XYZ file of C-alpha atoms in Angstrom:
601
model
C -31.328 -11.521 2.813
C -28.735 -12.535 5.417
C -25.405 -10.719 5.764
C -23.374 -13.650 4.438
C -25.669 -14.111 1.435
C -25.444 -10.389 0.658
C -21.653 -10.551 0.820
C -21.528 -13.555 -1.504
C -23.811 -11.785 -3.977
C -21.949 -8.441 -4.035
C -18.426 -9.899 -4.065
C -19.410 -12.539 -6.631
C -20.934 -9.873 -8.894
C -17.753 -7.777 -8.802
C -15.561 -10.807 -9.557
C -17.789 -11.695 -12.510
C -17.471 -8.102 -13.734
C -13.647 -8.162 -13.533
C -13.341 -11.481 -15.350
C -15.824 -10.400 -18.044
C -13.851 -7.208 -18.675
C -10.605 -9.202 -18.882
C -12.105 -11.563 -21.477
C -13.562 -8.657 -23.481
C -10.268 -6.726 -23.495
C -7.781 -9.608 -23.598
C -4.338 -8.838 -24.994
C -3.705 -9.975 -28.541
C -0.267 -8.397 -29.049
C 2.724 -7.286 -26.966
C 1.482 -3.716 -27.352
C -1.824 -4.695 -25.727
C -0.055 -6.816 -23.119
C 2.495 -4.208 -22.000
C 0.912 -0.772 -22.615
C -2.731 -1.441 -23.605
C -1.935 -0.251 -27.125
C -1.200 3.262 -25.761
C -4.793 4.266 -26.504
C -6.361 4.696 -23.054
C -8.325 7.885 -22.348
C -6.548 10.110 -19.732
C -9.565 10.153 -17.381
C -9.952 6.379 -17.518
C -6.210 5.987 -17.101
C -6.463 8.273 -14.066
C -9.011 5.899 -12.534
C -6.887 2.867 -13.390
C -3.762 4.492 -11.966
C -5.624 5.428 -8.793
C -6.803 1.827 -8.400
C -3.261 0.623 -9.078
C -2.028 3.123 -6.512
C -4.623 2.623 -3.773
C -3.703 -0.881 -2.791
C -4.758 -3.033 0.135
C -2.380 -0.894 2.167
C -4.371 2.238 1.314
C -7.873 0.776 1.513
C -7.562 -1.845 4.240
C -4.521 -0.978 6.301
C -3.738 2.744 6.133
C -6.712 3.986 8.159
C -6.105 1.105 10.562
C -2.504 2.192 11.079
C -3.621 5.800 11.568
C -6.265 4.580 13.998
C -3.649 2.725 16.028
C -0.853 5.299 15.710
C -2.864 8.522 15.826
C -1.073 11.599 14.505
C 2.028 9.508 13.786
C 0.078 7.563 11.192
C -0.078 10.694 9.069
C 3.333 9.688 7.668
C 1.426 7.371 5.328
C -0.781 10.217 4.110
C 2.121 12.642 3.651
C 4.464 10.072 2.170
C 2.178 8.437 -0.353
C 0.395 11.574 -1.588
C 3.590 13.643 -1.627
C 5.326 10.853 -3.481
C 2.681 10.792 -6.157
C 3.209 14.510 -6.766
C 6.954 13.858 -7.144
C 6.231 11.042 -9.576
C 3.777 13.082 -11.626
C 5.993 16.170 -11.824
C 9.573 14.902 -11.839
C 9.530 11.497 -13.478
C 6.442 10.390 -15.391
C 6.364 13.035 -18.185
C 10.086 12.662 -18.907
C 10.008 8.878 -18.903
C 6.918 8.988 -21.132
C 8.739 11.268 -23.552
C 11.797 9.045 -23.446
C 9.519 6.346 -24.880
C 10.663 3.422 -22.718
C 7.728 1.782 -20.992
C 9.666 -0.051 -18.271
C 12.148 1.259 -15.731
C 14.905 -1.256 -16.639
C 14.504 -0.352 -20.313
C 15.058 3.315 -19.487
C 18.062 2.407 -17.309
C 19.547 0.292 -20.120
C 19.306 2.998 -22.777
C 20.121 5.972 -20.566
C 23.158 4.295 -19.005
C 24.054 2.444 -22.224
C 24.499 -0.823 -20.351
C 22.738 -4.204 -20.237
C 24.369 -4.765 -16.849
C 22.672 -1.652 -15.482
C 19.364 -2.933 -16.853
C 19.882 -6.320 -15.170
C 20.594 -4.620 -11.818
C 17.441 -2.524 -12.249
C 15.449 -5.713 -12.906
C 16.736 -7.198 -9.643
C 15.799 -4.041 -7.723
C 12.370 -4.001 -9.359
C 11.708 -7.655 -8.549
C 12.706 -7.287 -4.887
C 10.555 -4.165 -4.407
C 7.554 -5.527 -6.346
C 7.525 -8.926 -4.654
C 7.723 -7.277 -1.237
C 4.833 -5.029 -2.256
C 2.753 -8.006 -3.380
C 3.218 -9.658 0.017
C 1.307 -6.730 1.488
C -1.463 -7.118 -1.084
C -1.773 -10.832 -0.420
C -1.959 -10.080 3.304
C -4.920 -7.803 2.593
C -6.551 -10.404 0.362
C -6.195 -13.008 3.102
C -7.711 -10.675 5.715
C -10.694 -9.807 3.526
C -11.421 -13.362 2.388
C -10.982 -14.865 5.847
C -13.695 -12.630 7.260
C -16.169 -12.189 4.452
C -16.080 -15.532 2.670
C -15.707 -17.643 5.795
C -12.431 -19.260 4.735
C -9.006 -19.270 6.347
C -6.558 -16.490 5.550
C -4.375 -18.971 3.644
C -7.272 -20.209 1.515
C -8.258 -16.581 0.917
C -4.826 -15.965 -0.575
C -5.200 -18.992 -2.865
C -8.568 -17.718 -4.129
C -7.113 -14.260 -4.700
C -4.230 -15.782 -6.668
C -6.687 -17.575 -8.943
C -8.736 -14.412 -9.625
C -5.644 -12.336 -10.418
C -4.305 -15.126 -12.638
C -7.404 -15.060 -14.840
C -7.566 -11.353 -15.605
C -3.860 -10.477 -15.408
C -2.313 -13.337 -17.356
C -4.914 -13.382 -20.131
C -5.760 -9.690 -20.225
C -2.292 -8.173 -19.851
C -2.099 -4.402 -19.393
C -5.161 -3.872 -21.587
C -7.312 -6.176 -19.463
C -5.769 -4.881 -16.249
C -6.432 -1.250 -17.224
C -10.149 -1.611 -17.852
C -10.544 -3.965 -14.906
C -8.863 -1.369 -12.694
C -11.320 1.299 -13.857
C -14.138 -0.911 -12.559
C -12.181 -1.681 -9.398
C -11.657 2.021 -8.719
C -15.392 2.652 -8.933
C -16.034 -0.213 -6.524
C -13.349 0.647 -3.985
C -13.976 4.401 -3.810
C -17.731 3.858 -3.411
C -17.080 1.227 -0.750
C -14.762 3.572 1.150
C -16.804 6.763 1.072
C -20.363 5.498 1.686
C -19.651 3.997 5.157
C -17.618 7.086 6.068
C -20.588 9.320 5.228
C -22.974 7.145 7.279
C -20.676 7.123 10.313
C -19.882 10.828 10.089
C -23.618 11.590 10.181
C -24.064 9.228 13.146
C -21.314 10.809 15.237
C -21.295 14.470 14.188
C -24.334 15.096 12.001
C -22.004 16.219 9.185
C -22.295 14.214 5.940
C -18.762 15.119 4.831
C -16.280 12.924 6.760
C -13.458 15.378 6.078
C -15.406 18.083 7.945
C -16.915 15.672 10.442
C -13.428 14.869 11.731
C -13.105 18.404 13.076
C -16.771 18.834 14.074
C -18.458 18.616 17.440
C -20.149 15.372 18.336
C -23.905 15.381 17.877
C -25.717 17.048 20.769
C -22.540 18.263 22.484
C -20.083 21.127 22.333
C -17.093 18.752 22.411
C -15.262 17.942 19.182
C -14.793 14.359 18.081
C -11.000 14.548 18.363
C -11.120 16.144 21.825
C -13.442 13.400 23.067
C -11.267 10.719 21.492
C -8.176 12.168 23.176
C -9.963 12.065 26.528
C -10.974 8.438 26.090
C -7.618 7.057 24.943
C -5.560 8.940 27.536
C -7.909 7.824 30.331
C -7.199 4.254 29.254
C -3.426 4.711 29.151
C -2.970 5.107 25.409
C -0.994 7.952 23.880
C -2.856 11.141 23.019
C -4.368 10.515 19.600
C -3.726 13.961 18.121
C -0.053 14.225 19.123
C 1.358 10.667 19.115
C 4.436 10.305 16.880
C 5.908 7.404 14.917
C 9.044 7.034 17.027
C 11.176 10.189 17.254
C 10.930 13.168 14.921
C 13.919 11.982 12.839
C 12.271 8.621 12.259
C 8.964 10.242 11.334
C 10.705 12.552 8.856
C 12.702 9.731 7.273
C 9.585 7.549 7.197
C 7.668 10.178 5.203
C 10.659 10.809 2.920
C 11.125 7.096 2.282
C 7.484 6.701 1.290
C 7.657 9.782 -0.950
C 10.708 8.879 -2.992
C 9.812 5.196 -2.929
C 6.480 6.102 -4.449
C 8.200 8.003 -7.232
C 10.362 4.978 -8.011
C 7.661 2.320 -8.133
C 7.656 0.729 -11.595
C 4.052 -0.469 -11.746
C 2.710 3.100 -11.419
C 5.245 4.553 -13.862
C 4.138 2.024 -16.498
C 0.599 3.395 -16.404
C 1.749 6.636 -18.061
C 2.621 4.710 -21.221
C -0.949 3.540 -21.786
C -1.992 7.009 -23.003
C -1.091 8.263 -26.497
C 0.936 11.442 -25.764
C 2.980 13.287 -23.136
C 0.229 15.883 -22.673
C -2.245 13.043 -22.128
C 0.137 11.603 -19.542
C 0.133 14.935 -17.702
C -3.669 15.142 -17.765
C -3.855 11.553 -16.613
C -1.558 12.395 -13.687
C -3.814 15.274 -12.688
C -6.942 13.143 -12.781
C -5.209 10.445 -10.772
C -4.403 12.952 -8.039
C -8.071 13.964 -7.884
C -9.187 10.356 -7.573
C -6.529 9.537 -4.972
C -7.539 12.571 -2.902
C -11.084 11.234 -2.648
C -9.831 8.354 -0.500
C -6.827 9.937 1.185
C -8.741 12.931 2.539
C -11.367 10.549 3.915
C -8.938 8.138 5.619
C -8.174 10.285 8.726
C -11.902 10.570 9.470
C -12.407 6.824 8.997
C -9.494 6.131 11.359
C -10.651 8.415 14.165
C -14.313 7.465 13.944
C -13.544 3.737 13.854
C -11.308 4.075 16.913
C -13.979 5.963 18.828
C -16.670 3.442 17.884
C -14.430 0.529 18.901
C -13.817 2.047 22.337
C -17.496 2.895 22.671
C -18.391 -0.725 21.946
C -15.967 -2.213 24.459
C -16.471 0.563 27.043
C -20.228 1.333 27.041
C -19.683 3.878 29.832
C -18.100 6.283 27.348
C -21.419 7.621 26.049
C -22.857 8.269 29.510
C -19.632 9.817 30.786
C -19.312 7.147 33.527
C -16.029 6.125 35.153
C -14.298 3.922 32.576
C -12.887 1.749 35.341
C -16.277 1.034 36.883
C -17.502 -2.557 36.567
C -20.482 -1.643 34.394
C -18.307 0.386 32.015
C -16.693 -2.776 30.612
C -18.602 -4.847 28.060
C -19.840 -8.238 29.212
C -18.163 -10.912 27.130
C -21.368 -12.877 26.717
C -23.059 -9.765 25.298
C -20.335 -8.811 22.838
C -21.773 -8.003 19.392
C -21.866 -10.527 16.584
C -19.244 -8.668 14.571
C -16.672 -9.328 17.309
C -17.450 -13.037 17.267
C -17.126 -13.127 13.495
C -13.711 -11.454 13.566
C -12.584 -13.701 16.437
C -13.022 -16.626 14.047
C -10.332 -15.120 11.809
C -7.827 -14.794 14.649
C -7.407 -11.084 13.881
C -9.402 -10.033 16.949
C -8.926 -11.913 20.218
C -10.365 -11.686 23.722
C -8.605 -13.265 26.683
C -10.468 -12.953 30.009
C -7.385 -12.657 32.219
C -9.200 -11.854 35.482
C -12.129 -14.206 34.808
C -14.748 -11.522 35.484
C -16.636 -12.176 32.245
C -16.023 -8.610 31.020
C -13.662 -7.153 28.403
C -10.985 -4.739 29.619
C -9.376 -2.793 26.781
C -6.579 -0.481 27.917
C -2.821 0.030 27.609
C -1.280 -2.161 30.292
C 2.212 -1.107 29.152
C 1.672 2.572 29.890
C 4.144 4.548 31.969
C 1.281 6.511 33.546
C 1.227 5.258 37.142
C -2.241 6.696 37.779
C -3.719 4.541 34.994
C -2.006 1.415 36.307
C -3.182 2.194 39.844
C -6.807 2.634 38.738
C -6.640 -0.594 36.725
C -5.272 -2.503 39.712
C -7.921 -1.038 41.995
C -10.611 -2.123 39.520
C -9.255 -5.662 39.555
C -7.929 -5.560 36.011
C -5.010 -7.904 35.333
C -3.938 -6.750 31.909
C -5.345 -5.765 28.533
C -7.735 -8.440 27.314
C -8.471 -7.373 23.733
C -6.077 -7.472 20.797
C -7.168 -5.918 17.511
C -5.194 -6.296 14.288
C -4.892 -2.893 12.585
C -5.756 -4.450 9.226
C -9.370 -5.132 10.263
C -10.295 -1.556 11.244
C -11.655 -0.428 7.856
C -13.284 -3.754 7.007
C -14.935 -3.989 10.435
C -15.850 -0.297 10.537
C -19.397 -0.609 9.113
C -20.061 -3.620 11.359
C -18.879 -1.731 14.437
C -21.196 1.149 13.502
C -24.081 -1.316 12.886
C -24.597 -0.185 9.295
C -26.876 -2.064 6.836
C -25.751 -5.413 5.406
C -25.339 -4.045 1.887
C -22.808 -1.481 3.141
C -20.799 -4.209 4.885
C -20.863 -6.289 1.689
C -19.788 -3.283 -0.377
C -16.775 -2.716 1.892
C -15.797 -6.363 1.463
C -15.885 -5.946 -2.321
C -13.937 -2.676 -2.081
C -11.171 -4.184 0.016
C -10.743 -7.053 -2.396
C -10.815 -4.678 -5.379
C -8.028 -2.568 -3.855
C -5.795 -5.548 -3.147
C -6.376 -7.319 -6.450
C -5.972 -4.196 -8.604
C -2.531 -3.367 -7.244
C -1.425 -7.001 -7.270
C -2.270 -7.115 -10.981
C -0.295 -3.926 -11.686
C 2.731 -5.247 -9.801
C 2.584 -8.553 -11.607
C 2.509 -6.653 -14.903
C 5.680 -4.809 -13.892
C 7.357 -8.083 -12.888
C 6.283 -9.793 -16.091
C 7.594 -7.035 -18.349
C 10.863 -6.830 -16.401
C 11.528 -10.550 -16.839
C 10.257 -11.111 -20.387
C 10.958 -7.769 -22.064
C 13.939 -6.386 -20.142
C 15.790 -9.507 -19.028
C 15.025 -12.302 -21.518
C 14.673 -10.197 -24.681
C 16.728 -7.173 -23.626
C 19.749 -9.081 -22.298
C 19.764 -12.775 -23.230
C 17.694 -13.326 -26.409
C 17.527 -10.037 -28.381
C 15.919 -11.722 -31.413
C 13.051 -13.251 -29.437
C 9.864 -13.165 -31.510
C 6.808 -11.196 -30.400
C 4.804 -14.382 -29.896
C 7.483 -15.987 -27.703
C 7.991 -12.769 -25.758
C 4.267 -12.639 -25.012
C 4.316 -16.274 -23.893
C 7.368 -15.620 -21.695
C 5.598 -12.666 -20.117
C 2.555 -14.741 -19.240
C 4.669 -17.567 -17.805
C 6.677 -15.078 -15.733
C 3.454 -13.566 -14.417
C 2.001 -16.955 -13.519
C 5.159 -17.963 -11.633
C 5.209 -14.590 -9.887
C 1.624 -15.120 -8.697
C 2.615 -18.440 -7.138
C 5.691 -16.951 -5.470
C 3.799 -13.895 -4.229
C 1.074 -16.088 -2.767
C 3.615 -18.254 -0.968
C 5.358 -15.203 0.502
C 1.987 -13.729 1.468
C 1.257 -16.724 3.715
C 3.830 -15.427 6.214
C 3.981 -11.629 5.907
C 6.520 -9.606 7.930
C 3.821 -7.337 9.383
C 0.592 -5.418 8.705
C -0.275 -4.755 5.071
C 0.693 -1.061 5.274
C 3.917 -1.857 7.126
C 4.920 -4.474 4.562
C 4.150 -2.102 1.695
C 6.246 0.578 3.438
C 9.213 -1.813 3.258
C 8.659 -2.161 -0.495
C 8.590 1.610 -0.891
C 11.840 1.813 1.053
C 13.483 -0.694 -1.296
C 12.324 1.268 -4.351
C 13.486 4.504 -2.722
C 16.961 3.192 -2.009
C 17.569 1.540 -5.373
C 15.508 2.842 -8.301
C 14.598 6.443 -7.442
C 18.176 7.863 -7.387
C 18.995 6.136 -10.688
C 15.876 7.573 -12.309
C 16.555 11.071 -10.989
C 20.210 11.168 -12.061
C 19.287 9.526 -15.353
C 16.845 12.323 -16.176
C 18.453 15.374 -14.600
C 22.202 14.671 -14.871
C 23.896 14.451 -18.244
C 27.184 13.411 -16.614
C 26.113 10.392 -14.547
C 27.923 7.320 -15.852
C 26.791 3.701 -16.011
C 29.370 2.717 -13.387
C 28.017 5.317 -10.979
C 24.414 4.253 -11.536
C 25.170 0.544 -11.064
C 27.243 1.111 -7.925
C 24.562 3.402 -6.495
C 21.691 0.962 -7.105
C 23.568 -2.003 -5.627
C 24.817 -0.124 -2.556
C 21.417 1.417 -1.808
C 19.623 -1.913 -2.223
C 22.089 -3.927 -0.149
C 22.364 -1.535 2.795
C 18.568 -1.274 2.999
C 18.014 -5.029 2.777
C 20.715 -5.612 5.414
C 18.898 -3.344 7.891
C 15.408 -4.622 6.982
C 16.365 -8.302 7.179
C 18.001 -7.692 10.563
C 14.545 -6.746 11.870
C 12.235 -8.896 9.728
C 14.343 -11.968 8.982
C 16.288 -12.953 5.870
C 13.800 -12.955 2.978
C 11.196 -12.215 5.697
C 11.549 -15.732 7.112
C 10.751 -15.614 10.812
C 13.545 -16.782 13.100
C 16.382 -15.531 10.881
C 16.588 -12.017 12.355
C 20.020 -10.765 13.466
C 19.273 -7.685 15.586
C 22.258 -8.318 17.872
C 24.546 -7.809 14.893
C 23.331 -4.238 14.395
C 23.000 -3.314 18.070
C 19.289 -3.926 18.563
C 15.994 -2.750 17.052
C 16.009 0.676 15.370
C 19.668 1.020 16.381
C 20.526 3.533 13.656
C 19.473 6.809 15.329
C 16.093 5.323 16.195
C 15.150 4.822 12.524
C 12.756 1.928 11.916
C 13.218 -0.518 9.012
C 10.122 0.957 7.320
C 11.845 4.357 7.284
C 15.317 3.168 6.323
C 14.752 3.481 2.581
C 15.576 7.195 2.836
C 18.959 6.314 4.362
C 19.534 3.802 1.556
C 18.712 6.484 -1.016
C 21.272 8.843 0.532
C 23.874 6.053 0.379
C 22.892 5.445 -3.252
C 23.380 9.089 -4.247
C 26.715 9.355 -2.374
C 28.189 6.134 -3.792
C 26.981 6.970 -7.315
C 28.561 10.433 -7.112
C 31.883 9.112 -5.836
C 32.134 6.343 -8.445
C 31.032 8.781 -11.147
C 33.990 11.066 -10.373
C 36.382 8.266 -11.293
C 34.468 7.075 -14.366
C 34.413 8.186 -17.979
C 31.728 10.670 -18.984
C 28.744 9.271 -20.882
C 29.042 9.418 -24.694
C 28.059 12.683 -26.333
C 24.933 11.202 -27.905
C 23.723 10.039 -24.482
C 24.237 13.517 -23.022
C 22.323 14.999 -25.962
C 19.559 12.439 -25.418
C 19.177 13.462 -21.755
C 19.066 17.129 -22.710
C 16.452 16.408 -25.359
C 14.167 14.532 -22.976
C 13.803 17.644 -20.822
C 12.795 19.868 -23.764
C 8.958 20.098 -23.706
C 8.265 19.101 -27.302
C 6.144 16.067 -28.140
C 7.114 12.445 -27.809
C 7.794 9.499 -29.980
C 6.079 6.156 -30.128
C 6.540 3.945 -27.083
C 9.535 1.754 -27.834
C 8.876 -1.937 -27.464
C 5.167 -1.632 -28.118
C 5.740 -3.029 -31.638
């Protein structure tokens, strides 16, 4: 069976599975649609939450970013895993006990204000839509390569698949579909990593293979990789940083607190029957997340080494990397490179017309590298590789069997589609339950609320797809922006709402708006207004990363600080919350049971 036929078979089988599950578990009530009837087993909910959590950014893009950034890419590992711990320990159990299954609903009742709820809906929509752009980017990348369609058409197909099982299945359909998607994506991630780890180090555990010696040598994989990349003018893989130390710290912090404020993950803790079940579910989720996140650094390093080894065949023999025969002949480049060239995500430009591929850092400040390149007749780097293809191309680079390549294709699509569905659920509930019913039409019937939720989800799919056609960056980078928006707007309101009995509605509203606006101002300066290219205004803020070298992806932490400060100042000049609200906050933190999820009817 050919590679393309195998891919069609495996991906088609997984899509059929997802749609079948959605039809079997379709939502018949608002309880099913919003919280899956609050009857999901904690272990299964852990799988579903992990699938919801491990998006295209985690599966497709994270290892690619680590591969390109080296040590600096560890901010994604630290930020996203650390953030989940914050979410599981500081927010989820209390929100679950509070009994409000959406973030705006909690904000409305805790801060006794429909206006506060409306502001929370706006923050949620901005963060969720930005997040979905990253997922659609991943969907486009995966479809463009594995189904032989353009990236744009890949996004349209992905929209149609999500529409079927998200709109009709609701949270109930999404939950059980995500359990299947977790099984697919984690298998697809680990199996190639095991194969490649055995190839390079002889160790079947990628986590240990990363620190092992290469097969038949006494040189570790990371030491050899450092030698290769520095010889070619790239930064040392094991010490490279994401900007300066302040930026790296704020980047990790932004991802952490943004993670804890993401509404689509918080909602998952309302699909289990009790608070104790929510805690067990959180623990299982962490186990399932760790399976991928501890493997990602090995995937990144091994993929980078294999890529260099492919383009620079002299690496294995220890030959001079600048010798003529050490560069791959373009006419002999492997089929996987040609396939990815068709997507536009990998490009070769023979600048010196020698028929060979030179892959090095022509922007390095190392004069010795530039001198050797000039002496060899090199006229600039000739290969550009999009970070988002590293994981998907990894089994092809390592020449693994066709079924492994097909499995990775299915895993990448599962990761992107699972998170997109969870985000759309959060958007749908925010619009139908929190905005339409909670603010404008309190007496809306259950049937009309369900219809409004499905319409909101369908419109959100169309909007997300349109935005995904022109993303502001790599999938992981785009998702980092979404985390920053959640960090600057929702996280401080949730924290003060749970742990401060004195925080007033005026303080919360002022904090959310100030945090959101200052973050969007800085992000749009770099990425364009509403991420529309050509509308950037860097000159207005003094240039790129002008605020102490902090990148827009890391600025959410600054926005969160602004949020806390503004909320505290406004709170000092506002009336204290009513006594019953203060008693409610105190009661939420007492570890005794929980009531029925409000709004689940």
